[in-house]
mmCIF file of C-alpha atoms in Angstrom:
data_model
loop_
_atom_site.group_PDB
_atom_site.id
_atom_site.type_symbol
_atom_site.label_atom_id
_atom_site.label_comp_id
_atom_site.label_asym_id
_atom_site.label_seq_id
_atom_site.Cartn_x
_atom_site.Cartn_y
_atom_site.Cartn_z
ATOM 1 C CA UNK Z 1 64.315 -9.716 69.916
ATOM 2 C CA UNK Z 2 62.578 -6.412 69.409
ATOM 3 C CA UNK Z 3 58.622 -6.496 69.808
ATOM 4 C CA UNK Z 4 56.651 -4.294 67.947
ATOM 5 C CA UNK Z 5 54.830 -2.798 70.530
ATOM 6 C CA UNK Z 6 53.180 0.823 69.634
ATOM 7 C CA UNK Z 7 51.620 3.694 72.297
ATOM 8 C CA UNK Z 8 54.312 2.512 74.243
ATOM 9 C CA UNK Z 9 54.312 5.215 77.136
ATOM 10 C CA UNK Z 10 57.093 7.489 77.651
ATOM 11 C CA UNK Z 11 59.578 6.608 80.727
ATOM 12 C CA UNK Z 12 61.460 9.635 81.871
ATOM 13 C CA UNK Z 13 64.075 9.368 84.054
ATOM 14 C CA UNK Z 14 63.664 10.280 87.468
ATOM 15 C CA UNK Z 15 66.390 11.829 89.352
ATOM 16 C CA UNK Z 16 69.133 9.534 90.088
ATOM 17 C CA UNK Z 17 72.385 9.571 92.288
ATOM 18 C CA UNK Z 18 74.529 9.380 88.939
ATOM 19 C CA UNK Z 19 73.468 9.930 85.154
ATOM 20 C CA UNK Z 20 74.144 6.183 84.725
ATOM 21 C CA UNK Z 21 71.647 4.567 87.804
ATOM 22 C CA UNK Z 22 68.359 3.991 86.084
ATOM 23 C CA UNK Z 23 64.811 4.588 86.849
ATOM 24 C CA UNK Z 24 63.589 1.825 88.827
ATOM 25 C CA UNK Z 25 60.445 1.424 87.427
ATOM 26 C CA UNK Z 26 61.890 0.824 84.737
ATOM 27 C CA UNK Z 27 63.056 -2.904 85.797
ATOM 28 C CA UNK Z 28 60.208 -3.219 87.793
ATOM 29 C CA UNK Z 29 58.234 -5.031 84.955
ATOM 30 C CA UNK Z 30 60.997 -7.158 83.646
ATOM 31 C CA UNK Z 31 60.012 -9.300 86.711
ATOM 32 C CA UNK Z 32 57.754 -12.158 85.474
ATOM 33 C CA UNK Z 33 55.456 -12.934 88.796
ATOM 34 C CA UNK Z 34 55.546 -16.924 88.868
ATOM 35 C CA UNK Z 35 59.092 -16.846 87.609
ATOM 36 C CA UNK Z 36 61.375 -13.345 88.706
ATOM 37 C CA UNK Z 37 63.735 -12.337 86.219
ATOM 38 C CA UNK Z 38 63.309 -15.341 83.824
ATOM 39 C CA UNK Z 39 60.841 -14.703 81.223
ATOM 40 C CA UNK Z 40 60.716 -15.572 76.838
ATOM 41 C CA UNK Z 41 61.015 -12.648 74.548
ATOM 42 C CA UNK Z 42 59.891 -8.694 75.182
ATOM 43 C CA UNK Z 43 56.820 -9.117 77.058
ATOM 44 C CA UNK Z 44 54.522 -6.277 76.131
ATOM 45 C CA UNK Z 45 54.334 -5.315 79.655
ATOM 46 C CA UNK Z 46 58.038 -4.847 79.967
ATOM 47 C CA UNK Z 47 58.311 -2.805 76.505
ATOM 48 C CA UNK Z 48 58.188 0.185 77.741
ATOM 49 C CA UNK Z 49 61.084 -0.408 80.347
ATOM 50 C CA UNK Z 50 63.577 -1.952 77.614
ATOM 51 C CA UNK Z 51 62.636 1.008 75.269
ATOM 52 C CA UNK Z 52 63.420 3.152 78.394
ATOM 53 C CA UNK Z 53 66.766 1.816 79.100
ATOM 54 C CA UNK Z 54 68.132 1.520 75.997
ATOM 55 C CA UNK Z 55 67.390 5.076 75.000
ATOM 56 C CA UNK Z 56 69.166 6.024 78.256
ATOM 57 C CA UNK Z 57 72.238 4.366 77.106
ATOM 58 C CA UNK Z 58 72.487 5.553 73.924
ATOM 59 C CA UNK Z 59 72.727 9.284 75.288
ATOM 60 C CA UNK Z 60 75.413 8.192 77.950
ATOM 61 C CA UNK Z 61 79.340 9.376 76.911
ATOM 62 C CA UNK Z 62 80.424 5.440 76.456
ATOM 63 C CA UNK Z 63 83.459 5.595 79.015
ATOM 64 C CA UNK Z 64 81.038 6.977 81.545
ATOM 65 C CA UNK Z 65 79.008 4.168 80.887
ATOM 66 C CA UNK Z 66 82.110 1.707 81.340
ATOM 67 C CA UNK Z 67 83.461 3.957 84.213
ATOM 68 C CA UNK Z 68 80.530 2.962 86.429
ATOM 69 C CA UNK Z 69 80.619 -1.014 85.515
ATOM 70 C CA UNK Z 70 84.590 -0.636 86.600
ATOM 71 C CA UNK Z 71 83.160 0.758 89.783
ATOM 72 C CA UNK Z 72 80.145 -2.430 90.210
ATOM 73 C CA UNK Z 73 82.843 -4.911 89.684
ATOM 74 C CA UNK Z 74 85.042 -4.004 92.202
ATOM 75 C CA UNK Z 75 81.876 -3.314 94.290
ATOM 76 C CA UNK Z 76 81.364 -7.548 93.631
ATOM 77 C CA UNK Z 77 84.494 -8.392 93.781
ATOM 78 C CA UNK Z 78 85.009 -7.941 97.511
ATOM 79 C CA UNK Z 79 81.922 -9.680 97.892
ATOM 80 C CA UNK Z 80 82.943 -12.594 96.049
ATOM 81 C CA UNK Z 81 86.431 -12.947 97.652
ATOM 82 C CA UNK Z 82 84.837 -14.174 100.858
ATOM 83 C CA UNK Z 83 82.572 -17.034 99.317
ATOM 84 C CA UNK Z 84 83.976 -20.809 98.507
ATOM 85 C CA UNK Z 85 82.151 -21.230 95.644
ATOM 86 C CA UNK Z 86 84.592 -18.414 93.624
ATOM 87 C CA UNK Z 87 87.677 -19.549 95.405
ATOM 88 C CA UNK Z 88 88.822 -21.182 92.230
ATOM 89 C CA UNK Z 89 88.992 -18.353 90.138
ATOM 90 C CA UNK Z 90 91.063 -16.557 91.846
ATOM 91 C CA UNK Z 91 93.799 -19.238 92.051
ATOM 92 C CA UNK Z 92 96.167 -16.881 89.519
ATOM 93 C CA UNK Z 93 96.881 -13.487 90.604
ATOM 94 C CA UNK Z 94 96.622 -12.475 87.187
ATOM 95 C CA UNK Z 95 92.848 -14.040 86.577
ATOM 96 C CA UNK Z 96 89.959 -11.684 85.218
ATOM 97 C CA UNK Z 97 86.494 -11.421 87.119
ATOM 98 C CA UNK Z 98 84.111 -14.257 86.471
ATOM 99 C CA UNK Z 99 81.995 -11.816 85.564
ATOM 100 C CA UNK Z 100 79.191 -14.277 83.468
ATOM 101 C CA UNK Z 101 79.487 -16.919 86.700
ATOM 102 C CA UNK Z 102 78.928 -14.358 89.222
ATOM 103 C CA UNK Z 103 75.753 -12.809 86.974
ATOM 104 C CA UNK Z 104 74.847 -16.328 86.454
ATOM 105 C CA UNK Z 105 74.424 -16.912 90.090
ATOM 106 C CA UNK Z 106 73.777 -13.498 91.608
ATOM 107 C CA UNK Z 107 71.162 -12.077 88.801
ATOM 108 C CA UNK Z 108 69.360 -10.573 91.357
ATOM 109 C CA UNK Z 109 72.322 -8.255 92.322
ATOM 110 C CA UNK Z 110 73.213 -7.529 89.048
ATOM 111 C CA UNK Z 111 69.634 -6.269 87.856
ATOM 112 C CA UNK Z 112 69.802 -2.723 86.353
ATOM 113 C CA UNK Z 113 73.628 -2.337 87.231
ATOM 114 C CA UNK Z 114 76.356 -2.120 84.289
ATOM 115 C CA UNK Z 115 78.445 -4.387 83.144
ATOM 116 C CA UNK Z 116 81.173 -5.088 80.767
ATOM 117 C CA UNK Z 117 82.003 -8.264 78.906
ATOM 118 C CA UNK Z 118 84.158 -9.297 75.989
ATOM 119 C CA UNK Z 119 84.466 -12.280 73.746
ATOM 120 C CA UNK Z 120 83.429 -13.391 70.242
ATOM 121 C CA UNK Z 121 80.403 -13.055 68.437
ATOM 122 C CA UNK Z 122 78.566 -16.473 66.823
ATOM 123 C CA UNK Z 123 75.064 -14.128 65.749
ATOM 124 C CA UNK Z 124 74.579 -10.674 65.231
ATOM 125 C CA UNK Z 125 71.211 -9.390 63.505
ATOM 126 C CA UNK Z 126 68.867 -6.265 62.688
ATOM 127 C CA UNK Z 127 65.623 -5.441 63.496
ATOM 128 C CA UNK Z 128 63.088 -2.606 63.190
ATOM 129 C CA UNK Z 129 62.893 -1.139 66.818
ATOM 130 C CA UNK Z 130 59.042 -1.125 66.364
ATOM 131 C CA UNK Z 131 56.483 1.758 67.443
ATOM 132 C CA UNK Z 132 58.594 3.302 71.028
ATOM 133 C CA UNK Z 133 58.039 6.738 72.414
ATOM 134 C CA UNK Z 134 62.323 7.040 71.937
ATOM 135 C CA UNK Z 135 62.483 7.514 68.037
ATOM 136 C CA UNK Z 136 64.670 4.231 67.975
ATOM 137 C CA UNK Z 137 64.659 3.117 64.972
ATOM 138 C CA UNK Z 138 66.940 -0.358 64.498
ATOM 139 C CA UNK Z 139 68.178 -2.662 66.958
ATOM 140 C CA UNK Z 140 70.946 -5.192 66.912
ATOM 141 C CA UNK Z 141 71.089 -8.324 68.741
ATOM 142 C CA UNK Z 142 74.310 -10.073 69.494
ATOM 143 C CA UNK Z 143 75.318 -13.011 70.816
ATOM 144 C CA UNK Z 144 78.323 -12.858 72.619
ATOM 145 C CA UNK Z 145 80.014 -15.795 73.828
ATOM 146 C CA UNK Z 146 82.709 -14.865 76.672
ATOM 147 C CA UNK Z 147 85.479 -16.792 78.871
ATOM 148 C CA UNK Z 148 84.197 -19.304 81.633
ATOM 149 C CA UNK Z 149 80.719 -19.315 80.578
ATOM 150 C CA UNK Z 150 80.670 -23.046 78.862
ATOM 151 C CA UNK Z 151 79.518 -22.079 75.726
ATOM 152 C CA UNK Z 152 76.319 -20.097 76.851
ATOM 153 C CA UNK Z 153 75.473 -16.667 75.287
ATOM 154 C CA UNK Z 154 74.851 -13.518 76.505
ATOM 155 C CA UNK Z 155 72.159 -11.802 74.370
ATOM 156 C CA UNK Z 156 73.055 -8.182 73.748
ATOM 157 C CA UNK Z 157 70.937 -5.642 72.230
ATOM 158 C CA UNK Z 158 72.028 -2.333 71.231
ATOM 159 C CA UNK Z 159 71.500 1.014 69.113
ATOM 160 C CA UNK Z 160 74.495 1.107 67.220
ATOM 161 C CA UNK Z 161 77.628 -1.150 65.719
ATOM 162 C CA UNK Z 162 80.969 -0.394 64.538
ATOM 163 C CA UNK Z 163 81.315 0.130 60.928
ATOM 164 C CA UNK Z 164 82.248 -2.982 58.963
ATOM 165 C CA UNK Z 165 81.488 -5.640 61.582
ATOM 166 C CA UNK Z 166 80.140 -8.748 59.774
ATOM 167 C CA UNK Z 167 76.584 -9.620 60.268
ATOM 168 C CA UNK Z 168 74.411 -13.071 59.566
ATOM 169 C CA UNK Z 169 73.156 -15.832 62.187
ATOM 170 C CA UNK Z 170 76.206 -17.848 61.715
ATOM 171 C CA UNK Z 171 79.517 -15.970 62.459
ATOM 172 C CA UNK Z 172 82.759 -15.771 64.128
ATOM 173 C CA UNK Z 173 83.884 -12.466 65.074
ATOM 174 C CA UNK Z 174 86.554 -11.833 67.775
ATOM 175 C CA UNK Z 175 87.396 -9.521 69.510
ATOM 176 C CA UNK Z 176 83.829 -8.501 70.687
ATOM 177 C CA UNK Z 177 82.984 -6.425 74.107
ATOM 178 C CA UNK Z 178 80.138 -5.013 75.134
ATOM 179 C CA UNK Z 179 78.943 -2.762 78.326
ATOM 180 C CA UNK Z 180 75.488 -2.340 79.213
ATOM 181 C CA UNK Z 181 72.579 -3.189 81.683
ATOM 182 C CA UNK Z 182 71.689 -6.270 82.948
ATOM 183 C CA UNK Z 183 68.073 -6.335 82.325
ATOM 184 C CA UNK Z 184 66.935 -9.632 82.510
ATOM 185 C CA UNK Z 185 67.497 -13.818 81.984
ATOM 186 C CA UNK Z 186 66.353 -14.072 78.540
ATOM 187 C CA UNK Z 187 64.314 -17.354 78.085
ATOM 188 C CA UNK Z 188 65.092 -19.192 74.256
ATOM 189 C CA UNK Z 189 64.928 -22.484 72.606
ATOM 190 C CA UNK Z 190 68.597 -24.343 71.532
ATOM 191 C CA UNK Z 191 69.265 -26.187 68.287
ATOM 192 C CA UNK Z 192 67.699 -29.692 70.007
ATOM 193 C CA UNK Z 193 64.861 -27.468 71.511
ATOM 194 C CA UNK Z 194 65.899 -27.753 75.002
ATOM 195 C CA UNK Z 195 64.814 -24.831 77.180
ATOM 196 C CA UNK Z 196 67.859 -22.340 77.458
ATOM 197 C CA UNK Z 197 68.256 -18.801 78.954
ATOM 198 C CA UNK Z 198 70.718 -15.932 78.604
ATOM 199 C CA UNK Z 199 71.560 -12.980 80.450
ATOM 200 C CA UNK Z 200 70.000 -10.103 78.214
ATOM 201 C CA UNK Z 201 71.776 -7.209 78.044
ATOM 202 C CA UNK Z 202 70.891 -3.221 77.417
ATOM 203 C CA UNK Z 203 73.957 -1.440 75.480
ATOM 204 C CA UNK Z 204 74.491 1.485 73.256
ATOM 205 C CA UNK Z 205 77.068 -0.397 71.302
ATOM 206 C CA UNK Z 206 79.209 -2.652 70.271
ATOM 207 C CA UNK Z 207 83.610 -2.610 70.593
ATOM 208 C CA UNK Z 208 84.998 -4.387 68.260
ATOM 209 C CA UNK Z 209 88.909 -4.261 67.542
ATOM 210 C CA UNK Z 210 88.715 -5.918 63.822
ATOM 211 C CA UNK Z 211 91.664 -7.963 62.901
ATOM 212 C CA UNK Z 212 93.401 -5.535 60.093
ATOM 213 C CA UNK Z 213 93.123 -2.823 62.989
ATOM 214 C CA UNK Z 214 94.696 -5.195 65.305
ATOM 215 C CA UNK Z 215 97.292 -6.099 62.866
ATOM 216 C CA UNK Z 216 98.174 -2.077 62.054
ATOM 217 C CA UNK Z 217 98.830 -2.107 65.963
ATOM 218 C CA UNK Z 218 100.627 -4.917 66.287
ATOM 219 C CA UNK Z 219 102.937 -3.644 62.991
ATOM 220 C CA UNK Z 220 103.515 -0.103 64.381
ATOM 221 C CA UNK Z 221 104.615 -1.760 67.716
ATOM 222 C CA UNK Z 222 106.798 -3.643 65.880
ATOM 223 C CA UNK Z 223 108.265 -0.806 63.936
ATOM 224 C CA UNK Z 224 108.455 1.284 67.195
ATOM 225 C CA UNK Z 225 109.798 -2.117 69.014
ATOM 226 C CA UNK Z 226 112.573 -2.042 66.127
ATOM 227 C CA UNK Z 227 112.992 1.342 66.175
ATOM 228 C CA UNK Z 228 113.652 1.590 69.705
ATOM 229 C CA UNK Z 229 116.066 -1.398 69.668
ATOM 230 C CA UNK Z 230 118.209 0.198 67.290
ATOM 231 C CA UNK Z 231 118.645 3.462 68.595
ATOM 232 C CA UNK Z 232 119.325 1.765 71.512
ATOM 233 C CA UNK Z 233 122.217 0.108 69.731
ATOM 234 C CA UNK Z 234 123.449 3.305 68.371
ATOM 235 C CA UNK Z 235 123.449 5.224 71.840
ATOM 236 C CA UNK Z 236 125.198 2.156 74.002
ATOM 237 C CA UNK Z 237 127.794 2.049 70.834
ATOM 238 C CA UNK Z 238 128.252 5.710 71.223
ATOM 239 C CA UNK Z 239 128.751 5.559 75.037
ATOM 240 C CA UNK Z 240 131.309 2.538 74.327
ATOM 241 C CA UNK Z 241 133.628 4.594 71.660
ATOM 242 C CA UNK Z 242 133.526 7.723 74.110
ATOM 243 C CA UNK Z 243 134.201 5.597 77.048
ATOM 244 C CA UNK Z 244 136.673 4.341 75.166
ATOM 245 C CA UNK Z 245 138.185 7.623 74.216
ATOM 246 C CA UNK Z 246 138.016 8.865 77.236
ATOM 247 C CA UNK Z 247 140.134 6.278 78.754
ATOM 248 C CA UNK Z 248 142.875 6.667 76.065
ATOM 249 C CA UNK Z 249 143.193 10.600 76.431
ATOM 250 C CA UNK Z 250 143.825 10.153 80.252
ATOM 251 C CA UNK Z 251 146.562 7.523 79.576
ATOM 252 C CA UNK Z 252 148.160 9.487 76.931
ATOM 253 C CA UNK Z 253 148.089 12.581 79.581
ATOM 254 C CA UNK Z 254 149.693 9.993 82.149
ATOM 255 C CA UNK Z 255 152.699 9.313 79.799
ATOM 256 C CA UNK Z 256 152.797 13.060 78.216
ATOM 257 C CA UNK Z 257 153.194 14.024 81.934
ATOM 258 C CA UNK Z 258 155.902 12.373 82.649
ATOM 259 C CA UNK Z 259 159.006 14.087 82.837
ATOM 260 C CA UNK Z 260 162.171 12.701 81.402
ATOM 261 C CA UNK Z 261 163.632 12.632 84.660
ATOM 262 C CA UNK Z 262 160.774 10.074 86.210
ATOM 263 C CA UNK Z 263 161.819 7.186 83.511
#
């Protein structure tokens, strides 16, 4: 996924309404003239642009960066309410954005913006950045399968991984999320060689919540679920006994009130 492009020129950001909008030019190359947003590999004349944006996102506090994709969705979401086609997703009251279907079928309004997705992992490999004007040095590209997207990837390149996250070209890792910036539909070849394409993705990192960190959750819940249940136990036991006592004492001072004379 990373070219090796070198005198790649240097992008600097240009002054934005927040620290997470990006430079438009920037994006402005990642759109192929015969075909928009849909284009194979890192073209050379979009290099400079990816190199741009992923630097930018790798200086950005990470729940700043998630912060403003909270902010897009909800932006989407109330335009999505009103149209048919997403009617059926929101049938539960419960049901997460279709965040892949409406990026899927609204790429054009998610160019540049942030976004946030989770699910599992099936590839996730390093690279040499290549000659950039950003000092990056190694990428990683993931692919990141996610709810209600019919087993199509998302391709998600980033600067840096959580520490023990398993690596190869055929994995299963759960528990995966990402947030980054839409920067194009990524153009690739499946097993059978039938033309495929991807929303690719800009991120500073990947979340991962491994399974023995999940599991030390899970078991201090417990222990604080058990915990709680027992002191619990103890204090409504404690409140019976006194309730209990108290109810005896004021019978006892019934009778011991009682004067000879009133029997």
């Amino acid at each position: 996924m990373a070219p090796l492009f070198a005198d790649q020129p240097v992008l600097a950001a240009k002054s934005a309404g927040t620290p997470t909008d990006l430079d438009p030019s920037w994006l402005e190359s990642a759109r192929h003239p015969q075909t928009g947003l849909l284009s194979r590999s890192i073209r050379p004349e979009e290099a400079a642009g990816y190199f741009a944006i992923l630097n930018h996102a790798r200086q950005l506090p990470l729940a700043e960066l998630k912060s403003a994709a909270d902010t897009f969705q909800q932006e989407r979401l109330k335009v999505i309410r009103r149209d048919p086609d997403f009617q059926f997703y929101f049938r539960k009251p419960d049901a997460d954005f279709p965040t892949f279907a409406d990026l899927h079928r609204n790429s054009e309004a998610y160019h540049g913006r942030l976004v946030t997705l989770r699910g599992h992992l099936r590839r996730l490999v390093s690279s040499p950045a290549g000659e950039n004007a950003h000092g990056l040095q190694q990428l990683h590209e993931a692919w990141l399968y996610v709810d209600g997207a019919q087993q199509n990837p998302v391709v998600v390149v980033c600067t840096e991984l959580p520490p023990n996250i398993p690596t190869g070209s055929d994995i299963l890792v759960d528990l995966v999320s990402a947030t980054g910036y839409f920067f194009k539909r990524y153009g690739y070849e499946d097993r059978s060689g039938k033309p495929r394409f991807a929303p690719l993705v800009l991120a500073q990192r990947l979340v991962w919540q491994s399974r023995s960190a999940r599991s030390e959750w899970l078991s201090k819940g417990k222990m604080f679920g058990i915990t709680l249940g027992i002191g619990t136990l103890v204090c409504v036991w404690v409140w019976l006994v006194s309730r209990s006592s108290r109810k005896a004492g004021v019978v006892g001072t019934d009778y011991e009130s009682q004067s000879p004379e009133s029997t």
